C-alpha positions as a Markdown table, in Angstrom:
| # | Residue | x | y | z |
|---|---|---|---|---|
| 1 | Leu | 20.9 | -38.4 | -92.8 |
| 2 | Asn | 17.7 | -40.1 | -91.7 |
| 3 | Asp | 16.9 | -40.9 | -95.4 |
| 4 | Phe | 20.1 | -43.0 | -95.6 |
| 5 | Tyr | 19.1 | -45.0 | -92.4 |
| 6 | Phe | 15.5 | -45.4 | -93.6 |
| 7 | Thr | 16.7 | -46.7 | -97.0 |
| 8 | Asp | 19.0 | -49.2 | -95.4 |
| 9 | Ile | 16.4 | -50.4 | -92.9 |
| 10 | His | 13.8 | -50.7 | -95.6 |
| 11 | Gly | 16.2 | -52.8 | -97.7 |
| 12 | Leu | 17.0 | -55.1 | -94.8 |
| 13 | Thr | 13.5 | -55.6 | -93.4 |
| 14 | Gln | 11.5 | -55.4 | -96.6 |
| 15 | Pro | 8.3 | -54.5 | -94.7 |
| 16 | Ile | 4.8 | -55.5 | -95.8 |
| 17 | Ala | 2.0 | -53.3 | -94.5 |
| 18 | Cys | -1.5 | -54.7 | -94.2 |
| 19 | Thr | -4.6 | -52.8 | -93.3 |
| 20 | Tyr | -8.1 | -54.1 | -92.7 |
| 21 | Gly | -10.7 | -51.7 | -91.3 |
| 22 | Asp | -9.1 | -49.9 | -88.4 |
| 23 | Ala | -6.2 | -52.3 | -88.0 |
| 24 | Phe | -2.7 | -51.7 | -89.3 |
| 25 | Val | 0.0 | -54.4 | -89.2 |
| 26 | Ile | 3.6 | -54.4 | -90.5 |
| 27 | Phe | 5.4 | -57.7 | -91.3 |
| 28 | Ala | 9.1 | -58.1 | -92.2 |
| 29 | Ser | 10.0 | -60.4 | -95.1 |
| 30 | Gly | 13.7 | -59.5 | -95.5 |
| 31 | Thr | 16.9 | -60.8 | -94.0 |
| 32 | Trp | 16.4 | -58.8 | -90.8 |
| 33 | Ser | 13.0 | -59.9 | -89.7 |
| 34 | Ser | 12.5 | -59.4 | -85.9 |
| 35 | Gln | 10.2 | -57.4 | -83.8 |
| 36 | Phe | 13.0 | -55.0 | -83.1 |
| 37 | Ser | 13.6 | -54.5 | -86.8 |
| 38 | Ile | 10.0 | -53.6 | -87.5 |
| 39 | Ser | 10.0 | -51.2 | -84.5 |
| 40 | Tyr | 13.1 | -49.6 | -85.8 |
| 41 | Tyr | 11.7 | -49.3 | -89.3 |
| 42 | Ala | 8.5 | -47.6 | -87.9 |
| 43 | Ala | 10.6 | -45.2 | -85.8 |
| 44 | Thr | 12.8 | -44.2 | -88.8 |
| 45 | Phe | 9.6 | -43.8 | -90.9 |
| 46 | Thr | 8.0 | -41.5 | -88.4 |
| 47 | Gln | 11.1 | -39.3 | -88.0 |
| 48 | Thr | 10.8 | -38.0 | -91.5 |
| 49 | Leu | 7.3 | -36.5 | -90.9 |
| 50 | Pro | 8.3 | -33.8 | -88.4 |
| 51 | Leu | 11.3 | -32.9 | -90.7 |
| 52 | Leu | 8.9 | -32.4 | -93.6 |
| 53 | Met | 6.5 | -30.4 | -91.4 |
| 54 | His | 9.3 | -28.0 | -90.4 |
| 55 | Leu | 10.3 | -27.6 | -94.0 |
| 56 | Phe | 6.8 | -26.7 | -95.1 |
| 57 | Ile | 6.4 | -24.2 | -92.2 |
| 58 | Tyr | 9.7 | -22.6 | -93.1 |
| 59 | Arg | 8.7 | -22.3 | -96.8 |
| 60 | Tyr | 5.3 | -20.8 | -95.8 |
| 61 | Phe | 7.0 | -18.0 | -93.8 |
| 62 | Val | 9.6 | -17.4 | -96.5 |
| 63 | Leu | 6.9 | -17.0 | -99.1 |
| 64 | Lys | 4.7 | -14.9 | -96.8 |
| 65 | Arg | 7.6 | -12.5 | -96.2 |
| 66 | Ser | 8.3 | -11.9 | -99.9 |
């Protein structure tokens, strides 16, 4: 379900990520370009990481059991 939200938010904000040294900045170039939209995009992006982590842990234990 989060993948649908993430795709929609990405399409509306069209984020541009810039890195320089230790700095990391995200700009919005889409139709929904506010500070809230970038914050919401970052939140939906980071929600996928724990889901993937749990998926790989589950696969590890399933493979270890067989």
